[in-house]
Amino acid sequence: MTLEPKNNYEYLAISENDLLWDLYITGIGTDIIPPNAAYPPDGHPGIYSFSWQKGRVLPEYQLLVISQGSGMFESIETGEIHFDAPAAIILLPGIWHRYRPHTATGWTEHWLSLNGEFLYRLSRRNVISAAEAFYPDCNVQKIMEIHNNIWQQLQNSPQKNTPVLTAYGMEALAHTVQSKSPDNTTPLHDTHATDPVVAQALHIIWSHSHRNISVNEIVNQLPVTRRTLERKFNEHLGHCIGRELLICRLTRAKHMLSSTSLPIEHIALATGFSGADRLGKTLRQLENTTPSQYRKKNQ
């Protein structure tokens, strides 16, 4: 269902239970700024209000979507960016910024204020950053649908903040940042090989290593025998198929140990090991360290 945009905003109360979800919405709004109108509009609380001369620093995250018009965004990290709608901007806490529509066009803005530990983890991993705050190629139409869904949820739920809003907030962020994902994503391993059969086997391994997949299951998906595939692996990679499967699982486990705080048992199971004991044994054999020691050294 598509709703016609109108000037409206709401700031949500946050309970102790909301904090447990690690992502929660603190406010939502839409402002239609006609040509030659004063900006920013009045009526917002002090932490959200700002003047063009002084700019603003927020204590939380904000997703700003411009669906119509044109304008300018500036932050201490990006410098000046002049743009035409549609576009989105992710504002990070503690970063000075300012924005406004061009006088001749005005604009329609939709914003979502969010906070929580989940967002700080994304920031620490550089999934979102102040330097890459501007998103001109994101799916604005989809984000607008989510924005409308949040409004409807707020109208229907007397509790206001709910797990449903958390899911909507995460979905809106995903549709914003994915427009830059292909350029920013570095694979953990190069699955290309000069031999097409080896390349196909590598793709299977690095796409399914989180499962309890065996070497025979890999071979069964290829037009060669196990003996031929083993020979090709040794010729092109210098090791057998089973070793590549182990390398894949260990590479991903090391990445999760260094970049997350998940329990070691969860990491082991998520990366295809039978349990924490098996992951620990493999790390000791190949890296001469334990999962806890590796995490402490590399996190």
Tab-separated table of C-alpha atoms in Angstrom:
chain	number	residue	atom	x	y	z
A	1	MET	CA	0.000	0.000	0.000
A	2	THR	CA	1.424	3.399	-0.987
A	3	LEU	CA	0.556	6.412	1.134
A	4	GLU	CA	0.626	9.981	-0.107
A	5	PRO	CA	3.431	11.887	1.682
A	6	LYS	CA	2.344	14.475	4.229
A	7	ASN	CA	4.025	16.500	6.941
A	8	ASN	CA	4.065	14.339	10.024
A	9	TYR	CA	6.505	13.091	12.630
A	10	GLU	CA	6.577	11.101	15.839
A	11	TYR	CA	9.236	10.477	18.475
A	12	LEU	CA	9.017	7.144	20.252
A	13	ALA	CA	9.542	6.306	23.910
A	14	ILE	CA	12.239	3.682	24.516
A	15	SER	CA	11.853	1.009	27.197
A	16	GLU	CA	14.433	-1.303	28.751
A	17	ASN	CA	12.953	-4.137	26.695
A	18	ASP	CA	13.539	-2.190	23.449
A	19	LEU	CA	17.245	-1.917	24.277
A	20	LEU	CA	17.553	-5.704	24.347
A	21	TRP	CA	16.944	-5.887	20.576
A	22	ASP	CA	20.167	-3.984	19.779
A	23	LEU	CA	18.286	-1.933	17.161
A	24	TYR	CA	15.294	0.263	17.848
A	25	ILE	CA	13.544	3.198	16.217
A	26	THR	CA	13.480	6.503	18.092
A	27	GLY	CA	11.637	8.644	15.570
A	28	ILE	CA	10.061	8.846	12.150
A	29	GLY	CA	8.866	11.722	10.023
A	30	THR	CA	8.087	13.267	6.651
A	31	ASP	CA	8.470	16.902	5.660
A	32	ILE	CA	7.386	18.449	2.348
A	33	ILE	CA	9.404	21.587	1.692
A	34	PRO	CA	7.948	23.690	-1.161
A	35	PRO	CA	10.142	25.980	-3.297
A	36	ASN	CA	11.315	29.157	-1.563
A	37	ALA	CA	10.238	27.886	1.868
A	38	ALA	CA	12.297	28.370	5.036
A	39	TYR	CA	14.414	25.402	6.081
A	40	PRO	CA	14.623	23.529	8.344
A	41	PRO	CA	10.974	23.538	9.485
A	42	ASP	CA	10.104	24.403	13.071
A	43	GLY	CA	8.630	22.122	15.697
A	44	HIS	CA	11.262	19.441	16.201
A	45	PRO	CA	12.996	18.762	19.552
A	46	GLY	CA	16.314	20.480	20.217
A	47	ILE	CA	18.596	17.548	19.325
A	48	TYR	CA	17.023	17.325	15.854
A	49	SER	CA	16.647	21.022	15.122
A	50	PHE	CA	19.523	22.919	13.542
A	51	SER	CA	20.434	26.066	11.649
A	52	TRP	CA	22.305	26.108	8.361
A	53	GLN	CA	25.048	28.271	9.858
A	54	LYS	CA	25.798	25.949	12.785
A	55	GLY	CA	24.864	22.579	11.345
A	56	ARG	CA	24.151	19.700	13.700
A	57	VAL	CA	25.619	16.688	15.522
A	58	LEU	CA	23.215	13.850	16.356
A	59	PRO	CA	23.470	11.484	19.350
A	60	GLU	CA	22.059	8.600	17.261
A	61	TYR	CA	21.824	7.260	13.706
A	62	GLN	CA	19.411	8.615	11.119
A	63	LEU	CA	18.346	7.425	7.680
A	64	LEU	CA	17.288	10.400	5.543
A	65	VAL	CA	15.564	9.775	2.206
A	66	ILE	CA	14.920	12.536	-0.326
A	67	SER	CA	12.207	11.324	-2.694
A	68	GLN	CA	11.588	14.530	-4.677
A	69	GLY	CA	13.435	17.757	-5.410
A	70	SER	CA	17.132	18.573	-5.161
A	71	GLY	CA	19.510	19.970	-2.606
A	72	MET	CA	22.848	19.821	-0.878
A	73	PHE	CA	24.385	17.687	1.866
A	74	GLU	CA	27.597	18.468	3.678
A	75	SER	CA	29.460	16.733	6.488
A	76	ILE	CA	32.915	16.984	7.973
A	77	GLU	CA	33.727	13.653	6.291
A	78	THR	CA	32.157	14.055	2.833
A	79	GLY	CA	32.404	17.753	2.026
A	80	GLU	CA	29.655	19.332	-0.113
A	81	ILE	CA	27.463	17.065	-2.245
A	82	HIS	CA	24.841	18.618	-4.547
A	83	PHE	CA	22.269	16.104	-5.768
A	84	ASP	CA	18.884	15.463	-7.346
A	85	ALA	CA	16.348	13.095	-5.814
A	86	PRO	CA	15.983	10.231	-5.264
A	87	ALA	CA	18.812	9.644	-2.820
A	88	ALA	CA	19.437	8.550	0.751
A	89	ILE	CA	21.857	9.623	3.462
A	90	ILE	CA	22.892	7.707	6.579
A	91	LEU	CA	23.889	10.080	9.387
A	92	LEU	CA	26.154	8.769	12.140
A	93	PRO	CA	26.257	10.007	15.739
A	94	GLY	CA	28.966	12.494	16.629
A	95	ILE	CA	29.536	13.640	13.013
A	96	TRP	CA	28.917	17.299	12.146
A	97	HIS	CA	26.610	17.727	9.135
A	98	ARG	CA	23.981	19.911	7.517
A	99	TYR	CA	21.643	19.678	4.541
A	100	ARG	CA	18.956	21.692	2.801
A	101	PRO	CA	16.874	21.719	-0.403
A	102	HIS	CA	17.685	24.015	-3.268
A	103	THR	CA	15.451	27.092	-3.030
A	104	ALA	CA	14.102	26.705	-6.569
A	105	THR	CA	12.949	23.079	-6.145
A	106	GLY	CA	12.277	22.381	-2.499
A	107	TRP	CA	12.170	18.688	-1.631
A	108	THR	CA	10.282	15.912	0.136
A	109	GLU	CA	12.251	14.262	2.933
A	110	HIS	CA	11.504	11.145	4.932
A	111	TRP	CA	13.596	10.243	7.943
A	112	LEU	CA	14.017	7.409	10.366
A	113	SER	CA	16.003	7.813	13.588
A	114	LEU	CA	17.535	4.637	14.953
A	115	ASN	CA	19.940	3.497	17.627
A	116	GLY	CA	21.305	0.353	19.213
A	117	GLU	CA	24.418	-1.798	19.482
A	118	PHE	CA	23.708	-3.407	16.091
A	119	LEU	CA	24.348	-0.086	14.355
A	120	TYR	CA	27.598	0.478	16.241
A	121	ARG	CA	28.777	-2.975	15.119
A	122	LEU	CA	27.979	-2.079	11.503
A	123	SER	CA	29.945	1.135	11.935
A	124	ARG	CA	32.951	-0.610	13.501
A	125	ARG	CA	33.027	-3.035	10.553
A	126	ASN	CA	32.754	-0.149	8.084
A	127	VAL	CA	29.460	-1.435	6.649
A	128	ILE	CA	28.193	2.085	7.268
A	129	SER	CA	30.561	5.015	7.653
A	130	ALA	CA	30.573	8.792	7.798
A	131	ALA	CA	32.825	8.921	4.739
A	132	GLU	CA	30.302	6.895	2.678
A	133	ALA	CA	27.160	8.588	3.998
A	134	PHE	CA	25.577	9.410	0.622
A	135	TYR	CA	23.629	6.727	-1.306
A	136	PRO	CA	22.400	7.995	-4.699
A	137	ASP	CA	21.672	4.548	-6.167
A	138	CYS	CA	19.723	2.837	-3.387
A	139	ASN	CA	16.200	1.482	-3.797
A	140	VAL	CA	14.326	4.564	-2.579
A	141	GLN	CA	10.928	3.177	-3.614
A	142	LYS	CA	11.421	0.101	-1.428
A	143	ILE	CA	12.654	2.195	1.488
A	144	MET	CA	9.547	4.373	1.129
A	145	GLU	CA	7.337	1.270	1.328
A	146	ILE	CA	9.082	0.276	4.557
A	147	HIS	CA	8.666	3.830	5.875
A	148	ASN	CA	4.924	3.589	5.202
A	149	ASN	CA	4.786	0.164	6.885
A	150	ILE	CA	6.355	1.658	10.009
A	151	TRP	CA	3.727	4.411	10.080
A	152	GLN	CA	0.963	1.817	9.803
A	153	GLN	CA	2.531	-0.309	12.543
A	154	LEU	CA	2.658	2.721	14.831
A	155	GLN	CA	-1.012	3.456	14.158
A	156	ASN	CA	-2.029	-0.149	14.839
A	157	SER	CA	0.152	-0.913	17.867
A	158	PRO	CA	-0.373	0.844	21.189
A	159	GLN	CA	3.026	-0.503	22.319
A	160	LYS	CA	4.752	1.669	19.715
A	161	ASN	CA	8.229	0.077	19.688
A	162	THR	CA	7.961	-3.622	18.881
A	163	PRO	CA	10.190	-6.318	17.341
A	164	VAL	CA	8.336	-5.658	14.085
A	165	LEU	CA	9.720	-2.119	14.017
A	166	THR	CA	13.211	-3.513	14.623
A	167	ALA	CA	12.800	-5.732	11.567
A	168	TYR	CA	11.548	-2.815	9.460
A	169	GLY	CA	14.473	-0.649	10.555
A	170	MET	CA	16.975	-3.344	9.624
A	171	GLU	CA	15.277	-3.871	6.249
A	172	ALA	CA	15.376	-0.146	5.462
A	173	LEU	CA	19.111	-0.050	6.206
A	174	ALA	CA	19.723	-3.136	4.081
A	175	HIS	CA	17.994	-1.626	1.044
A	176	THR	CA	20.091	1.505	1.520
A	177	VAL	CA	23.583	0.071	1.893
A	178	GLN	CA	23.278	-2.809	-0.587
A	179	SER	CA	23.666	-0.381	-3.501
A	180	LYS	CA	27.347	-0.062	-2.553
A	181	SER	CA	27.924	-3.644	-1.410
A	182	PRO	CA	29.400	-5.064	-4.653
A	183	ASP	CA	32.201	-2.470	-4.679
A	184	ASN	CA	32.902	-2.667	-0.939
A	185	THR	CA	32.817	-6.424	-0.455
A	186	THR	CA	36.120	-8.263	-0.464
A	187	PRO	CA	35.759	-12.051	-0.690
A	188	LEU	CA	37.530	-14.174	1.915
A	189	HIS	CA	38.984	-16.343	-0.851
A	190	ASP	CA	39.480	-16.287	-4.613
A	191	THR	CA	37.333	-19.072	-6.073
A	192	HIS	CA	38.542	-18.562	-9.637
A	193	ALA	CA	40.840	-21.112	-11.260
A	194	THR	CA	42.132	-21.689	-14.776
A	195	ASP	CA	40.603	-25.158	-14.839
A	196	PRO	CA	36.782	-24.903	-15.119
A	197	VAL	CA	36.170	-28.071	-13.063
A	198	VAL	CA	38.418	-26.864	-10.242
A	199	ALA	CA	36.700	-23.452	-10.372
A	200	GLN	CA	33.291	-25.118	-10.107
A	201	ALA	CA	34.456	-27.269	-7.190
A	202	LEU	CA	35.809	-24.194	-5.393
A	203	HIS	CA	32.496	-22.429	-5.870
A	204	ILE	CA	30.648	-25.393	-4.331
A	205	ILE	CA	33.049	-25.564	-1.387
A	206	TRP	CA	33.001	-21.847	-0.585
A	207	SER	CA	29.206	-21.675	-0.992
A	208	HIS	CA	28.351	-24.721	1.119
A	209	SER	CA	31.162	-25.207	3.646
A	210	HIS	CA	28.829	-24.130	6.480
A	211	ARG	CA	26.958	-27.419	5.907
A	212	ASN	CA	28.207	-30.836	6.890
A	213	ILE	CA	29.148	-31.442	3.255
A	214	SER	CA	31.561	-34.254	2.371
A	215	VAL	CA	34.133	-34.570	-0.420
A	216	ASN	CA	31.962	-37.216	-2.126
A	217	GLU	CA	28.983	-34.843	-2.141
A	218	ILE	CA	31.140	-32.250	-3.860
A	219	VAL	CA	32.380	-34.769	-6.441
A	220	ASN	CA	28.834	-35.965	-7.145
A	221	GLN	CA	27.968	-32.480	-8.435
A	222	LEU	CA	30.803	-32.500	-10.980
A	223	PRO	CA	31.330	-34.293	-14.324
A	224	VAL	CA	34.521	-36.047	-13.168
A	225	THR	CA	35.549	-38.841	-10.829
A	226	ARG	CA	36.989	-38.188	-7.385
A	227	ARG	CA	40.396	-39.413	-8.563
A	228	THR	CA	40.421	-36.946	-11.467
A	229	LEU	CA	39.282	-34.060	-9.268
A	230	GLU	CA	41.920	-34.842	-6.626
A	231	ARG	CA	44.583	-34.838	-9.337
A	232	LYS	CA	43.375	-31.506	-10.684
A	233	PHE	CA	43.332	-29.958	-7.189
A	234	ASN	CA	46.905	-31.055	-6.528
A	235	GLU	CA	48.035	-29.713	-9.907
A	236	HIS	CA	46.344	-26.311	-9.561
A	237	LEU	CA	46.268	-25.698	-5.797
A	238	GLY	CA	48.923	-27.991	-4.364
A	239	HIS	CA	46.572	-29.766	-1.971
A	240	CYS	CA	43.566	-32.146	-1.928
A	241	ILE	CA	39.837	-31.349	-1.883
A	242	GLY	CA	39.459	-32.127	1.813
A	243	ARG	CA	42.242	-29.688	2.638
A	244	GLU	CA	40.491	-26.929	0.668
A	245	LEU	CA	37.265	-27.622	2.567
A	246	LEU	CA	39.160	-27.343	5.854
A	247	ILE	CA	40.899	-24.134	4.734
A	248	CYS	CA	37.512	-22.642	3.818
A	249	ARG	CA	35.936	-23.481	7.180
A	250	LEU	CA	38.928	-22.279	9.158
A	251	THR	CA	39.189	-19.010	7.185
A	252	ARG	CA	35.562	-18.198	7.932
A	253	ALA	CA	35.885	-19.225	11.588
A	254	LYS	CA	38.926	-16.956	12.008
A	255	HIS	CA	37.049	-14.093	10.388
A	256	MET	CA	34.132	-14.537	12.800
A	257	LEU	CA	36.451	-14.883	15.817
A	258	SER	CA	38.144	-11.592	14.982
A	259	SER	CA	35.050	-9.607	13.958
A	260	THR	CA	32.253	-10.831	16.271
A	261	SER	CA	31.659	-11.633	19.928
A	262	LEU	CA	29.657	-14.790	19.180
A	263	PRO	CA	30.352	-17.819	21.404
A	264	ILE	CA	33.031	-20.144	20.001
A	265	GLU	CA	30.575	-23.045	19.853
A	266	HIS	CA	28.222	-20.985	17.663
A	267	ILE	CA	31.072	-19.988	15.361
A	268	ALA	CA	32.192	-23.603	15.016
A	269	LEU	CA	28.733	-24.802	14.024
A	270	ALA	CA	28.117	-21.821	11.714
A	271	THR	CA	31.318	-22.549	9.759
A	272	GLY	CA	30.840	-26.286	9.287
A	273	PHE	CA	32.809	-27.748	12.202
A	274	SER	CA	31.162	-30.412	14.343
A	275	GLY	CA	31.722	-28.338	17.466
A	276	ALA	CA	34.084	-26.092	19.420
A	277	ASP	CA	36.411	-29.004	20.199
A	278	ARG	CA	36.928	-29.749	16.501
A	279	LEU	CA	37.522	-26.079	15.686
A	280	GLY	CA	39.994	-25.821	18.570
A	281	LYS	CA	41.891	-28.930	17.477
A	282	THR	CA	42.153	-27.640	13.896
A	283	LEU	CA	43.401	-24.221	15.006
A	284	ARG	CA	46.025	-25.792	17.273
A	285	GLN	CA	47.240	-28.076	14.493
A	286	LEU	CA	47.398	-25.441	11.727
A	287	GLU	CA	47.928	-22.158	13.591
A	288	ASN	CA	49.403	-23.287	16.927
A	289	THR	CA	46.800	-21.327	18.851
A	290	THR	CA	43.372	-21.743	20.439
A	291	PRO	CA	40.139	-19.979	19.391
A	292	SER	CA	40.245	-17.784	22.517
A	293	GLN	CA	43.876	-16.848	21.957
A	294	TYR	CA	43.235	-16.086	18.279
A	295	ARG	CA	40.274	-13.872	19.177
A	296	LYS	CA	42.222	-11.981	21.849
A	297	LYS	CA	45.127	-11.337	19.475
A	298	ASN	CA	43.122	-10.336	16.384
A	299	GLN	CA	39.849	-8.752	17.528
